[in-house]
Short mmCIF file of N, CA, C and O and ligand atoms in Angstrom, two decimals:
data_model
loop_
_atom_site.label_atom_id
_atom_site.label_comp_id
_atom_site.label_asym_id
_atom_site.label_seq_id
_atom_site.Cartn_x
_atom_site.Cartn_y
_atom_site.Cartn_z
N UNK V 71 21.53 90.22 -17.89
CA UNK V 71 21.28 88.84 -17.50
C UNK V 71 20.09 88.31 -18.28
O UNK V 71 19.12 89.03 -18.51
N UNK V 72 20.16 87.04 -18.66
CA UNK V 72 19.13 86.48 -19.52
C UNK V 72 18.00 85.83 -18.70
O UNK V 72 16.83 86.06 -18.94
N UNK V 73 18.40 85.00 -17.76
CA UNK V 73 17.40 84.22 -17.00
C UNK V 73 18.11 83.55 -15.82
O UNK V 73 19.34 83.53 -15.76
N UNK V 74 17.31 82.98 -14.92
CA UNK V 74 17.89 82.11 -13.90
C UNK V 74 18.28 80.82 -14.62
O UNK V 74 17.45 80.19 -15.27
N UNK V 75 19.57 80.45 -14.54
CA UNK V 75 20.04 79.24 -15.23
C UNK V 75 19.83 78.03 -14.32
O UNK V 75 19.35 77.02 -14.74
N UNK V 76 20.25 78.20 -13.06
CA UNK V 76 20.00 77.13 -12.09
C UNK V 76 20.08 77.66 -10.67
O UNK V 76 20.56 78.77 -10.44
N UNK V 77 19.60 76.85 -9.75
CA UNK V 77 19.75 77.13 -8.33
C UNK V 77 20.63 76.03 -7.77
O UNK V 77 20.40 74.85 -8.05
N UNK V 78 21.68 76.43 -7.05
CA UNK V 78 22.61 75.48 -6.47
C UNK V 78 22.25 75.19 -5.02
O UNK V 78 22.06 76.12 -4.24
N UNK V 79 22.16 73.91 -4.69
CA UNK V 79 21.78 73.50 -3.34
C UNK V 79 22.88 72.62 -2.77
O UNK V 79 23.25 71.61 -3.38
N UNK V 80 23.41 73.02 -1.63
CA UNK V 80 24.47 72.25 -0.98
C UNK V 80 23.84 71.09 -0.21
O UNK V 80 22.86 71.29 0.53
N UNK V 81 24.39 69.91 -0.40
CA UNK V 81 23.90 68.73 0.33
C UNK V 81 25.08 68.02 0.99
O UNK V 81 26.22 68.13 0.54
N UNK V 82 24.77 67.27 2.04
CA UNK V 82 25.83 66.55 2.75
C UNK V 82 26.17 65.25 2.02
O UNK V 82 27.31 64.80 2.04
N UNK V 83 25.16 64.65 1.39
CA UNK V 83 25.35 63.33 0.79
C UNK V 83 24.56 63.25 -0.51
O UNK V 83 23.33 63.15 -0.51
N UNK V 84 25.28 63.29 -1.61
CA UNK V 84 24.65 63.31 -2.93
C UNK V 84 23.85 62.03 -3.20
O UNK V 84 22.78 62.07 -3.81
N UNK V 85 24.37 60.90 -2.71
CA UNK V 85 23.69 59.61 -2.94
C UNK V 85 22.33 59.59 -2.25
O UNK V 85 21.39 58.96 -2.74
N UNK V 86 22.21 60.29 -1.14
CA UNK V 86 20.94 60.37 -0.44
C UNK V 86 20.04 61.44 -1.03
O UNK V 86 18.83 61.28 -1.14
N UNK V 87 20.65 62.56 -1.40
CA UNK V 87 19.87 63.71 -1.87
C UNK V 87 19.32 63.49 -3.28
O UNK V 87 18.25 64.00 -3.60
N UNK V 88 20.03 62.73 -4.11
CA UNK V 88 19.59 62.56 -5.50
C UNK V 88 18.20 61.91 -5.60
O UNK V 88 17.32 62.48 -6.23
N UNK V 89 17.97 60.75 -4.96
CA UNK V 89 16.61 60.19 -5.03
C UNK V 89 15.55 61.08 -4.39
O UNK V 89 14.40 61.11 -4.84
N UNK V 90 15.95 61.83 -3.36
CA UNK V 90 15.01 62.76 -2.73
C UNK V 90 14.55 63.82 -3.73
O UNK V 90 13.36 64.10 -3.87
N UNK V 91 15.50 64.40 -4.46
CA UNK V 91 15.15 65.44 -5.44
C UNK V 91 14.48 64.85 -6.67
O UNK V 91 13.63 65.51 -7.29
N UNK V 92 14.82 63.61 -7.02
CA UNK V 92 14.10 62.97 -8.12
C UNK V 92 12.63 62.79 -7.76
O UNK V 92 11.75 63.04 -8.59
N UNK V 93 12.37 62.42 -6.50
CA UNK V 93 10.99 62.26 -6.05
C UNK V 93 10.30 63.61 -5.96
O UNK V 93 9.16 63.79 -6.40
N UNK V 94 10.99 64.60 -5.41
CA UNK V 94 10.41 65.93 -5.24
C UNK V 94 10.05 66.56 -6.58
O UNK V 94 8.96 67.08 -6.77
N UNK V 95 11.00 66.50 -7.52
CA UNK V 95 10.81 67.20 -8.80
C UNK V 95 10.07 66.34 -9.83
O UNK V 95 9.56 66.87 -10.81
N UNK V 96 10.04 65.03 -9.59
CA UNK V 96 9.38 64.15 -10.55
C UNK V 96 10.15 64.01 -11.84
O UNK V 96 9.59 63.78 -12.90
N UNK V 97 11.46 64.15 -11.76
CA UNK V 97 12.30 64.04 -12.95
C UNK V 97 13.64 63.44 -12.54
O UNK V 97 14.13 63.71 -11.44
N UNK V 98 14.21 62.58 -13.41
CA UNK V 98 15.49 61.95 -13.01
C UNK V 98 16.68 62.90 -13.11
O UNK V 98 16.65 63.84 -13.91
N UNK V 99 17.68 62.64 -12.30
CA UNK V 99 18.95 63.33 -12.45
C UNK V 99 19.49 62.96 -13.84
O UNK V 99 19.54 61.80 -14.19
N UNK V 100 19.89 63.97 -14.63
CA UNK V 100 20.33 63.66 -15.99
C UNK V 100 21.84 63.71 -16.13
O UNK V 100 22.39 63.31 -17.15
N UNK V 101 22.52 64.18 -15.09
CA UNK V 101 23.96 64.33 -15.23
C UNK V 101 24.61 64.49 -13.86
O UNK V 101 24.10 65.20 -13.00
N UNK V 102 25.73 63.81 -13.66
CA UNK V 102 26.55 64.08 -12.48
C UNK V 102 27.94 64.43 -12.99
O UNK V 102 28.35 63.98 -14.05
N UNK V 103 28.62 65.26 -12.24
CA UNK V 103 29.92 65.74 -12.70
C UNK V 103 30.78 66.11 -11.50
O UNK V 103 30.31 66.77 -10.58
N UNK V 104 32.04 65.68 -11.54
CA UNK V 104 33.00 66.10 -10.53
C UNK V 104 33.73 67.33 -11.07
O UNK V 104 34.27 67.30 -12.17
N UNK V 105 33.68 68.42 -10.29
CA UNK V 105 34.46 69.61 -10.67
C UNK V 105 35.64 69.63 -9.69
O UNK V 105 35.54 70.16 -8.58
N UNK V 106 36.72 69.00 -10.12
CA UNK V 106 37.86 68.75 -9.22
C UNK V 106 38.44 70.07 -8.69
O UNK V 106 38.79 70.16 -7.51
N UNK V 107 38.51 71.08 -9.54
CA UNK V 107 39.11 72.36 -9.13
C UNK V 107 38.32 73.02 -8.00
O UNK V 107 38.86 73.78 -7.21
N UNK V 108 37.01 72.73 -7.92
CA UNK V 108 36.17 73.35 -6.88
C UNK V 108 35.90 72.38 -5.72
O UNK V 108 35.15 72.71 -4.80
N UNK V 109 36.48 71.20 -5.79
CA UNK V 109 36.26 70.17 -4.75
C UNK V 109 34.77 69.90 -4.55
O UNK V 109 34.27 69.88 -3.43
N UNK V 110 34.09 69.69 -5.67
CA UNK V 110 32.65 69.49 -5.57
C UNK V 110 32.17 68.45 -6.58
O UNK V 110 32.69 68.35 -7.69
N UNK V 111 31.20 67.65 -6.15
CA UNK V 111 30.50 66.73 -7.03
C UNK V 111 29.10 67.30 -7.23
O UNK V 111 28.47 67.75 -6.27
N UNK V 112 28.63 67.29 -8.47
CA UNK V 112 27.34 67.92 -8.75
C UNK V 112 26.38 66.90 -9.37
O UNK V 112 26.81 65.93 -9.99
N UNK V 113 25.10 67.16 -9.21
CA UNK V 113 24.05 66.38 -9.87
C UNK V 113 23.02 67.38 -10.39
O UNK V 113 22.64 68.31 -9.66
N UNK V 114 22.61 67.20 -11.64
CA UNK V 114 21.71 68.16 -12.28
C UNK V 114 20.34 67.58 -12.58
O UNK V 114 20.22 66.41 -12.98
N UNK V 115 19.35 68.43 -12.44
CA UNK V 115 17.95 68.09 -12.75
C UNK V 115 17.39 69.20 -13.61
O UNK V 115 17.59 70.38 -13.29
N UNK V 116 16.70 68.82 -14.65
CA UNK V 116 16.09 69.83 -15.54
C UNK V 116 14.66 70.09 -15.10
O UNK V 116 13.92 69.16 -14.82
N UNK V 117 14.31 71.36 -15.10
CA UNK V 117 12.92 71.75 -14.85
C UNK V 117 12.57 72.77 -15.89
O UNK V 117 12.84 73.96 -15.71
N UNK V 118 12.00 72.32 -17.01
CA UNK V 118 11.76 73.24 -18.12
C UNK V 118 13.09 73.79 -18.59
O UNK V 118 14.01 73.04 -18.89
N UNK V 119 13.20 75.09 -18.57
CA UNK V 119 14.40 75.77 -19.06
C UNK V 119 15.42 76.00 -17.94
O UNK V 119 16.52 76.47 -18.18
N UNK V 120 15.05 75.70 -16.72
CA UNK V 120 15.94 75.92 -15.58
C UNK V 120 16.41 74.59 -15.01
O UNK V 120 15.87 73.54 -15.34
N UNK V 121 17.40 74.69 -14.14
CA UNK V 121 17.96 73.48 -13.54
C UNK V 121 18.11 73.64 -12.04
O UNK V 121 18.20 74.75 -11.53
N UNK V 122 18.17 72.49 -11.39
CA UNK V 122 18.60 72.44 -9.99
C UNK V 122 19.95 71.73 -10.00
O UNK V 122 20.12 70.71 -10.67
N UNK V 123 20.89 72.30 -9.29
CA UNK V 123 22.24 71.72 -9.18
C UNK V 123 22.47 71.35 -7.72
O UNK V 123 22.47 72.22 -6.86
N UNK V 124 22.64 70.06 -7.46
CA UNK V 124 23.00 69.64 -6.09
C UNK V 124 24.52 69.62 -6.01
O UNK V 124 25.21 69.21 -6.96
N UNK V 125 25.04 70.06 -4.88
CA UNK V 125 26.49 70.18 -4.69
C UNK V 125 26.90 69.43 -3.44
O UNK V 125 26.37 69.70 -2.35
N UNK V 126 27.82 68.50 -3.60
CA UNK V 126 28.36 67.76 -2.45
C UNK V 126 29.87 67.98 -2.43
O UNK V 126 30.51 67.93 -3.49
N UNK V 127 30.42 68.19 -1.28
CA UNK V 127 31.87 68.38 -1.17
C UNK V 127 32.59 67.10 -1.56
O UNK V 127 32.20 66.01 -1.14
N UNK V 128 33.63 67.24 -2.38
CA UNK V 128 34.45 66.07 -2.69
C UNK V 128 35.73 66.06 -1.86
O UNK V 128 36.42 65.06 -1.77
N UNK V 129 36.03 67.20 -1.24
CA UNK V 129 37.18 67.29 -0.34
C UNK V 129 36.83 68.22 0.82
O UNK V 129 36.12 69.21 0.62
N UNK V 130 37.37 67.94 2.01
CA UNK V 130 36.98 68.74 3.17
C UNK V 130 37.43 70.20 3.12
O UNK V 130 36.88 71.04 3.82
N UNK V 131 38.42 70.52 2.27
CA UNK V 131 38.89 71.92 2.22
C UNK V 131 38.09 72.79 1.24
O UNK V 131 38.34 73.97 1.10
N UNK V 132 37.13 72.19 0.55
CA UNK V 132 36.37 72.94 -0.45
C UNK V 132 35.31 73.85 0.16
O UNK V 132 34.95 73.72 1.33
N UNK V 133 34.81 74.76 -0.66
CA UNK V 133 33.83 75.74 -0.21
C UNK V 133 32.51 75.09 0.22
O UNK V 133 31.87 75.55 1.16
N UNK V 134 32.13 74.01 -0.44
CA UNK V 134 30.85 73.36 -0.10
C UNK V 134 30.96 72.65 1.26
O UNK V 134 30.04 72.71 2.07
N UNK V 135 32.11 72.04 1.51
CA UNK V 135 32.31 71.40 2.82
C UNK V 135 32.20 72.44 3.93
O UNK V 135 31.55 72.22 4.96
N UNK V 136 32.82 73.61 3.70
CA UNK V 136 32.78 74.68 4.72
C UNK V 136 31.37 75.21 4.89
O UNK V 136 30.91 75.48 6.00
N UNK V 137 30.67 75.37 3.77
CA UNK V 137 29.30 75.89 3.81
C UNK V 137 28.41 74.95 4.62
O UNK V 137 27.66 75.38 5.51
N UNK V 138 28.48 73.63 4.32
CA UNK V 138 27.60 72.66 5.00
C UNK V 138 27.96 72.58 6.49
O UNK V 138 27.07 72.50 7.36
N UNK V 139 29.27 72.66 6.80
CA UNK V 139 29.69 72.61 8.20
C UNK V 139 29.15 73.83 8.98
O UNK V 139 28.74 73.71 10.13
N UNK V 140 29.15 74.98 8.31
CA UNK V 140 28.77 76.23 9.00
C UNK V 140 27.25 76.43 9.02
O UNK V 140 26.68 76.82 10.05
N UNK V 141 26.61 76.19 7.88
CA UNK V 141 25.19 76.54 7.76
C UNK V 141 24.26 75.35 7.60
O UNK V 141 23.05 75.51 7.60
N UNK V 142 24.82 74.18 7.36
CA UNK V 142 23.98 73.01 7.08
C UNK V 142 23.59 72.98 5.61
O UNK V 142 23.99 73.83 4.83
N UNK V 143 22.79 71.99 5.26
CA UNK V 143 22.37 71.87 3.87
C UNK V 143 21.40 73.00 3.53
O UNK V 143 20.71 73.52 4.40
N UNK V 144 21.34 73.33 2.25
CA UNK V 144 20.37 74.34 1.84
C UNK V 144 20.80 75.07 0.58
O UNK V 144 21.82 74.74 -0.02
N UNK V 145 20.01 76.09 0.23
CA UNK V 145 20.30 76.87 -0.98
C UNK V 145 21.68 77.52 -0.83
O UNK V 145 21.96 78.17 0.17
N UNK V 146 22.52 77.32 -1.83
CA UNK V 146 23.90 77.79 -1.78
C UNK V 146 24.11 78.99 -2.70
O UNK V 146 24.77 79.95 -2.34
N UNK V 147 23.56 78.93 -3.91
CA UNK V 147 23.70 80.06 -4.83
C UNK V 147 22.61 80.07 -5.88
O UNK V 147 21.93 79.07 -6.10
N UNK V 148 22.45 81.24 -6.51
CA UNK V 148 21.56 81.36 -7.66
C UNK V 148 22.44 81.72 -8.85
O UNK V 148 23.31 82.61 -8.74
N UNK V 149 22.25 81.01 -9.95
CA UNK V 149 23.06 81.25 -11.14
C UNK V 149 22.22 81.90 -12.23
O UNK V 149 21.12 81.43 -12.54
N UNK V 150 22.77 82.99 -12.77
CA UNK V 150 22.11 83.69 -13.86
C UNK V 150 22.91 83.48 -15.14
O UNK V 150 24.14 83.64 -15.15
N UNK V 151 22.22 83.14 -16.20
CA UNK V 151 22.87 83.01 -17.51
C UNK V 151 23.09 84.41 -18.07
O UNK V 151 22.23 85.29 -17.95
N UNK V 152 24.26 84.60 -18.66
CA UNK V 152 24.58 85.89 -19.31
C UNK V 152 25.11 85.60 -20.72
O UNK V 152 25.63 84.53 -21.00
N UNK V 153 24.96 86.62 -21.57
CA UNK V 153 25.45 86.49 -22.97
C UNK V 153 26.97 86.63 -23.02
O UNK V 153 27.65 85.88 -23.70
N UNK V 154 27.47 87.66 -22.31
CA UNK V 154 28.89 87.98 -22.37
C UNK V 154 29.38 88.20 -20.94
O UNK V 154 29.15 89.25 -20.34
N UNK V 155 30.02 87.19 -20.39
CA UNK V 155 30.35 87.20 -18.96
C UNK V 155 31.32 88.33 -18.61
O UNK V 155 31.18 88.98 -17.56
N UNK V 156 32.30 88.60 -19.48
CA UNK V 156 33.27 89.66 -19.18
C UNK V 156 32.61 91.03 -19.17
O UNK V 156 32.90 91.87 -18.31
N UNK V 157 31.74 91.25 -20.12
CA UNK V 157 31.02 92.52 -20.20
C UNK V 157 30.12 92.70 -18.96
O UNK V 157 30.02 93.78 -18.40
N UNK V 158 29.49 91.61 -18.55
CA UNK V 158 28.59 91.66 -17.39
C UNK V 158 29.39 91.94 -16.10
O UNK V 158 28.95 92.71 -15.25
N UNK V 159 30.57 91.34 -15.99
CA UNK V 159 31.43 91.59 -14.82
C UNK V 159 31.80 93.07 -14.76
O UNK V 159 31.73 93.70 -13.70
N UNK V 160 32.18 93.64 -15.90
CA UNK V 160 32.56 95.07 -15.93
C UNK V 160 31.37 95.95 -15.56
O UNK V 160 31.50 96.89 -14.79
N UNK V 161 30.20 95.61 -16.08
CA UNK V 161 28.99 96.39 -15.78
C UNK V 161 28.69 96.36 -14.28
O UNK V 161 28.43 97.38 -13.65
N UNK V 162 28.78 95.16 -13.69
CA UNK V 162 28.42 95.00 -12.27
C UNK V 162 29.47 95.65 -11.36
O UNK V 162 29.14 96.21 -10.33
N UNK V 163 30.75 95.55 -11.76
CA UNK V 163 31.81 96.19 -10.96
C UNK V 163 31.59 97.70 -10.88
O UNK V 163 31.75 98.31 -9.82
N UNK V 164 31.23 98.28 -12.01
CA UNK V 164 30.97 99.74 -12.04
C UNK V 164 29.84 100.12 -11.10
O UNK V 164 29.81 101.22 -10.55
N UNK V 165 28.92 99.18 -10.91
CA UNK V 165 27.78 99.45 -10.03
C UNK V 165 28.10 99.13 -8.57
O UNK V 165 27.24 99.27 -7.70
N UNK V 166 29.32 98.65 -8.30
CA UNK V 166 29.74 98.44 -6.92
C UNK V 166 29.62 97.01 -6.43
O UNK V 166 29.84 96.73 -5.25
N UNK V 167 29.26 96.08 -7.32
CA UNK V 167 29.18 94.69 -6.89
C UNK V 167 30.58 94.13 -6.72
O UNK V 167 31.49 94.44 -7.48
N UNK V 168 30.74 93.29 -5.69
CA UNK V 168 32.04 92.71 -5.38
C UNK V 168 32.17 91.36 -6.08
O UNK V 168 31.39 90.43 -5.82
N UNK V 169 33.16 91.28 -6.95
CA UNK V 169 33.37 90.07 -7.74
C UNK V 169 34.38 89.18 -7.02
O UNK V 169 35.44 89.65 -6.60
N UNK V 170 34.08 87.91 -6.85
CA UNK V 170 35.00 86.99 -6.16
C UNK V 170 36.13 86.57 -7.10
O UNK V 170 37.30 86.64 -6.75
N UNK V 171 35.80 86.11 -8.30
CA UNK V 171 36.83 85.77 -9.30
C UNK V 171 36.53 86.55 -10.58
O UNK V 171 35.56 86.27 -11.27
N UNK V 172 37.37 87.53 -10.86
CA UNK V 172 37.07 88.38 -12.01
C UNK V 172 37.30 87.64 -13.34
O UNK V 172 36.60 87.87 -14.32
N UNK V 173 38.28 86.75 -13.34
CA UNK V 173 38.53 85.95 -14.54
C UNK V 173 37.62 84.73 -14.51
O UNK V 173 37.66 83.95 -13.55
N UNK V 174 36.78 84.58 -15.51
CA UNK V 174 35.86 83.43 -15.51
C UNK V 174 36.61 82.11 -15.41
O UNK V 174 37.69 81.95 -15.98
N UNK V 175 36.06 81.19 -14.65
CA UNK V 175 36.70 79.88 -14.52
C UNK V 175 35.74 78.80 -14.98
O UNK V 175 34.53 79.03 -15.07
N UNK V 176 36.28 77.62 -15.24
CA UNK V 176 35.46 76.51 -15.73
C UNK V 176 34.60 75.98 -14.60
O UNK V 176 35.11 75.59 -13.54
N UNK V 177 33.30 75.99 -14.80
CA UNK V 177 32.37 75.44 -13.82
C UNK V 177 31.77 74.15 -14.35
O UNK V 177 32.21 73.63 -15.38
N UNK V 178 30.77 73.64 -13.65
CA UNK V 178 30.11 72.41 -14.08
C UNK V 178 29.25 72.69 -15.31
O UNK V 178 28.95 73.85 -15.63
N UNK V 179 28.87 71.63 -15.99
CA UNK V 179 27.88 71.70 -17.06
C UNK V 179 28.31 72.61 -18.22
O UNK V 179 27.50 73.36 -18.77
N UNK V 180 29.59 72.53 -18.56
CA UNK V 180 30.09 73.25 -19.74
C UNK V 180 29.90 74.77 -19.67
O UNK V 180 29.53 75.42 -20.64
N UNK V 181 30.16 75.34 -18.49
CA UNK V 181 29.97 76.77 -18.31
C UNK V 181 31.26 77.45 -17.87
O UNK V 181 32.11 76.84 -17.23
N UNK V 182 31.37 78.72 -18.21
CA UNK V 182 32.38 79.59 -17.61
C UNK V 182 31.65 80.38 -16.54
O UNK V 182 30.55 80.90 -16.80
N UNK V 183 32.24 80.47 -15.35
CA UNK V 183 31.51 81.07 -14.24
C UNK V 183 32.31 82.13 -13.50
O UNK V 183 33.54 82.07 -13.42
N UNK V 184 31.56 83.10 -12.96
CA UNK V 184 32.11 84.14 -12.08
C UNK V 184 31.14 84.24 -10.91
O UNK V 184 29.93 84.20 -11.10
N UNK V 185 31.70 84.37 -9.70
CA UNK V 185 30.85 84.51 -8.52
C UNK V 185 30.90 85.94 -7.99
O UNK V 185 31.96 86.58 -8.01
N UNK V 186 29.76 86.41 -7.51
CA UNK V 186 29.67 87.72 -6.86
C UNK V 186 29.52 87.47 -5.36
O UNK V 186 28.80 86.55 -4.95
N UNK V 187 30.20 88.30 -4.59
CA UNK V 187 30.19 88.10 -3.13
C UNK V 187 28.80 88.35 -2.54
O UNK V 187 28.16 89.35 -2.87
N UNK V 188 28.36 87.44 -1.66
CA UNK V 188 27.05 87.64 -1.03
C UNK V 188 26.91 88.98 -0.31
O UNK V 188 25.81 89.53 -0.24
N UNK V 189 28.03 89.52 0.18
CA UNK V 189 27.98 90.81 0.90
C UNK V 189 27.43 91.92 0.01
O UNK V 189 26.85 92.88 0.50
N UNK V 190 27.68 91.80 -1.29
CA UNK V 190 27.22 92.86 -2.20
C UNK V 190 25.90 92.48 -2.89
O UNK V 190 25.39 93.25 -3.70
N UNK V 191 25.36 91.32 -2.57
CA UNK V 191 24.12 90.86 -3.24
C UNK V 191 23.04 90.48 -2.21
O UNK V 191 22.32 89.49 -2.40
N UNK V 192 22.97 91.25 -1.14
CA UNK V 192 21.91 91.01 -0.17
C UNK V 192 21.98 89.64 0.48
O UNK V 192 20.95 89.05 0.81
N UNK V 193 23.20 89.13 0.65
CA UNK V 193 23.35 87.85 1.37
C UNK V 193 23.26 86.63 0.48
O UNK V 193 23.32 85.51 0.97
N UNK V 194 23.12 86.84 -0.83
CA UNK V 194 22.99 85.71 -1.76
C UNK V 194 24.27 85.57 -2.59
O UNK V 194 24.75 86.56 -3.16
N UNK V 195 24.82 84.38 -2.60
CA UNK V 195 25.95 84.10 -3.49
C UNK V 195 25.38 83.99 -4.91
O UNK V 195 24.51 83.17 -5.18
N UNK V 196 25.88 84.86 -5.79
CA UNK V 196 25.38 84.90 -7.17
C UNK V 196 26.46 84.37 -8.11
O UNK V 196 27.62 84.74 -8.02
N UNK V 197 26.04 83.48 -9.00
CA UNK V 197 26.93 82.94 -10.03
C UNK V 197 26.47 83.49 -11.38
O UNK V 197 25.28 83.45 -11.68
N UNK V 198 27.40 84.01 -12.13
CA UNK V 198 27.12 84.37 -13.53
C UNK V 198 27.65 83.23 -14.36
O UNK V 198 28.77 82.75 -14.11
N UNK V 199 26.91 82.77 -15.34
CA UNK V 199 27.44 81.70 -16.17
C UNK V 199 27.15 81.91 -17.64
O UNK V 199 26.10 82.44 -18.01
N UNK V 200 28.12 81.52 -18.40
CA UNK V 200 28.03 81.63 -19.85
C UNK V 200 28.43 80.29 -20.44
O UNK V 200 29.41 79.68 -20.01
N UNK V 201 27.68 79.85 -21.41
CA UNK V 201 27.98 78.60 -22.11
C UNK V 201 29.39 78.69 -22.69
O UNK V 201 29.75 79.70 -23.30
N UNK V 202 30.17 77.63 -22.53
CA UNK V 202 31.52 77.63 -23.12
C UNK V 202 31.42 77.42 -24.62
O UNK V 202 30.69 76.54 -25.08
N UNK V 203 32.17 78.23 -25.34
CA UNK V 203 32.12 78.11 -26.80
C UNK V 203 33.43 77.53 -27.35
O UNK V 203 33.55 77.25 -28.52
N UNK V 204 34.40 77.34 -26.46
CA UNK V 204 35.73 76.91 -26.92
C UNK V 204 35.89 75.40 -26.95
O UNK V 204 36.91 74.90 -27.36
N UNK V 205 34.87 74.67 -26.49
CA UNK V 205 34.99 73.20 -26.53
C UNK V 205 33.76 72.57 -27.16
O UNK V 205 32.76 73.22 -27.34
ZN1 ZN W 311 26.09 76.69 -9.95
#
Protein backbone atom coordinates (compact mmCIF):
# COMPACT_ATOMS: atom_id res chain seq x y z
CA UNK A 1 0.00 0.00 0.00
CA UNK A 2 1.28 3.45 -0.88
CA UNK A 3 -0.66 5.87 1.30
CA UNK A 4 -4.09 6.81 2.60
CA UNK A 5 -5.83 8.03 -0.57
CA UNK A 6 -9.00 9.26 1.08
CA UNK A 7 -11.39 8.84 3.97
CA UNK A 8 -15.01 8.21 3.05
CA UNK A 9 -17.69 9.80 5.22
CA UNK A 10 -21.35 8.87 4.90
CA UNK A 11 -23.74 11.81 5.11
CA UNK A 12 -27.52 12.06 5.00
CA UNK A 13 -27.62 15.20 2.88
CA UNK A 14 -24.76 16.19 0.59
CA UNK A 15 -26.16 19.70 0.02
CA UNK A 16 -25.97 20.32 3.76
CA UNK A 17 -22.72 18.50 4.41
CA UNK A 18 -20.73 20.13 1.59
CA UNK A 19 -20.69 23.69 3.01
CA UNK A 20 -20.04 22.22 6.47
CA UNK A 21 -16.92 20.42 5.25
CA UNK A 22 -15.84 23.41 3.17
CA UNK A 23 -15.94 25.47 6.36
CA UNK A 24 -14.28 22.76 8.45
CA UNK A 25 -11.45 22.06 6.01
CA UNK A 26 -11.09 25.60 4.67
CA UNK A 27 -11.10 24.33 1.10
CA UNK A 28 -13.84 24.15 -1.54
CA UNK A 29 -15.34 20.94 -2.84
CA UNK A 30 -13.53 20.40 -6.15
CA UNK A 31 -15.63 17.63 -7.61
CA UNK A 32 -18.98 15.91 -7.27
CA UNK A 33 -19.77 12.65 -8.98
CA UNK A 34 -22.68 10.23 -9.18
CA UNK A 35 -21.55 6.61 -9.08
CA UNK A 36 -24.76 5.08 -10.38
CA UNK A 37 -23.63 1.46 -9.95
CA UNK A 38 -23.06 2.05 -6.22
CA UNK A 39 -26.17 4.21 -5.71
CA UNK A 40 -24.06 6.99 -4.30
CA UNK A 41 -23.36 10.66 -4.91
CA UNK A 42 -19.91 11.82 -3.85
CA UNK A 43 -18.20 15.14 -3.13
CA UNK A 44 -14.42 15.45 -2.89
CA UNK A 45 -12.14 17.77 -0.95
CA UNK A 46 -8.38 17.90 -1.30
CA UNK A 47 -6.17 18.11 1.74
CA UNK A 48 -2.58 18.10 0.53
CA UNK A 49 -2.05 14.68 -0.98
CA UNK A 50 -5.12 13.13 0.65
CA UNK A 51 -8.83 13.59 0.14
CA UNK A 52 -12.09 13.51 2.01
CA UNK A 53 -14.94 11.84 0.14
CA UNK A 54 -18.49 12.58 1.27
CA UNK A 55 -21.01 9.90 0.32
CA UNK A 56 -24.76 10.40 0.05
CA UNK A 57 -27.17 7.66 -0.97
CA UNK A 58 -28.72 8.22 -4.38
CA UNK A 59 -31.12 5.30 -3.96
CA UNK A 60 -32.61 3.73 -0.84
CA UNK A 61 -31.34 0.22 -1.70
CA UNK A 62 -27.68 1.28 -1.79
CA UNK A 63 -25.04 0.50 0.81
CA UNK A 64 -24.77 4.12 1.97
CA UNK A 65 -28.51 4.39 2.60
CA UNK A 66 -28.34 1.21 4.71
CA UNK A 67 -25.25 2.42 6.56
CA UNK A 68 -26.81 5.80 7.46
CA UNK A 69 -30.09 4.14 8.49
CA UNK A 70 -28.26 1.68 10.75
CA UNK A 71 -25.37 3.70 12.14
CA UNK A 72 -26.09 7.33 11.29
CA UNK A 73 -23.67 9.66 9.60
CA UNK A 74 -19.97 9.17 10.11
CA UNK A 75 -16.74 7.62 8.89
CA UNK A 76 -17.64 4.90 6.39
CA UNK A 77 -14.32 3.67 5.00
CA UNK A 78 -10.61 4.31 4.66
CA UNK A 79 -9.14 4.05 1.17
CA UNK A 80 -5.54 3.07 0.54
CA UNK A 81 -3.85 3.72 -2.79
CA UNK A 82 -2.07 0.70 -4.25
CA UNK A 83 0.22 0.27 -7.25
CA UNK A 84 -1.24 -3.02 -8.46
CA UNK A 85 -4.70 -3.77 -7.12
CA UNK A 86 -4.84 -7.41 -8.31
CA UNK A 87 -1.48 -8.22 -6.77
CA UNK A 88 -2.51 -6.54 -3.52
CA UNK A 89 -5.78 -8.53 -3.41
CA UNK A 90 -3.84 -11.79 -3.83
CA UNK A 91 -1.35 -10.78 -1.12
CA UNK A 92 -4.12 -9.88 1.34
CA UNK A 93 -6.18 -13.00 0.59
CA UNK A 94 -3.18 -15.18 1.42
CA UNK A 95 -2.98 -13.38 4.75
CA UNK A 96 -6.63 -14.19 5.49
CA UNK A 97 -8.29 -10.88 4.70
CA UNK A 98 -11.85 -11.20 3.43
CA UNK A 99 -12.35 -9.52 0.08
CA UNK A 100 -15.86 -8.26 -0.74
CA UNK A 101 -15.36 -7.88 -4.52
CA UNK A 102 -12.33 -9.69 -5.82
CA UNK A 103 -12.66 -8.22 -9.31
CA UNK A 104 -11.89 -4.51 -9.16
CA UNK A 105 -14.85 -2.31 -10.06
CA UNK A 106 -15.12 1.28 -11.23
CA UNK A 107 -15.30 3.65 -8.28
CA UNK A 108 -15.49 7.43 -8.03
CA UNK A 109 -12.67 9.74 -9.05
CA UNK A 110 -11.25 7.62 -11.87
CA UNK A 111 -10.32 4.67 -9.66
CA UNK A 112 -10.62 0.91 -9.76
CA UNK A 113 -11.65 -0.27 -6.31
CA UNK A 114 -11.83 -3.40 -4.15
CA UNK A 115 -13.35 -3.50 -0.68
CA UNK A 116 -12.18 -5.62 2.25
CA UNK A 117 -14.76 -6.79 4.76
CA UNK A 118 -14.73 -4.91 8.07
CA UNK A 119 -14.87 -8.27 9.89
CA UNK A 120 -11.34 -8.99 8.74
CA UNK A 121 -10.03 -5.43 9.26
CA UNK A 122 -10.82 -4.71 12.89
CA UNK A 123 -14.26 -3.28 12.14
CA UNK A 124 -13.08 -0.88 9.43
CA UNK A 125 -14.32 -1.07 5.85
CA UNK A 126 -11.14 -0.82 3.77
CA UNK A 127 -11.06 0.28 0.14
CA UNK A 128 -8.08 -0.45 -2.07
CA UNK A 129 -7.87 1.89 -5.02
CA UNK A 130 -5.75 2.16 -8.08
CA UNK A 131 -5.77 4.95 -10.63
CA UNK A 132 -7.49 3.80 -13.84
CA UNK A 133 -5.10 3.63 -16.73
CA UNK A 134 -7.56 2.49 -19.40
CA UNK A 135 -9.35 5.83 -19.82
ZN1 LIG B 1 -13.91 5.73 -1.23
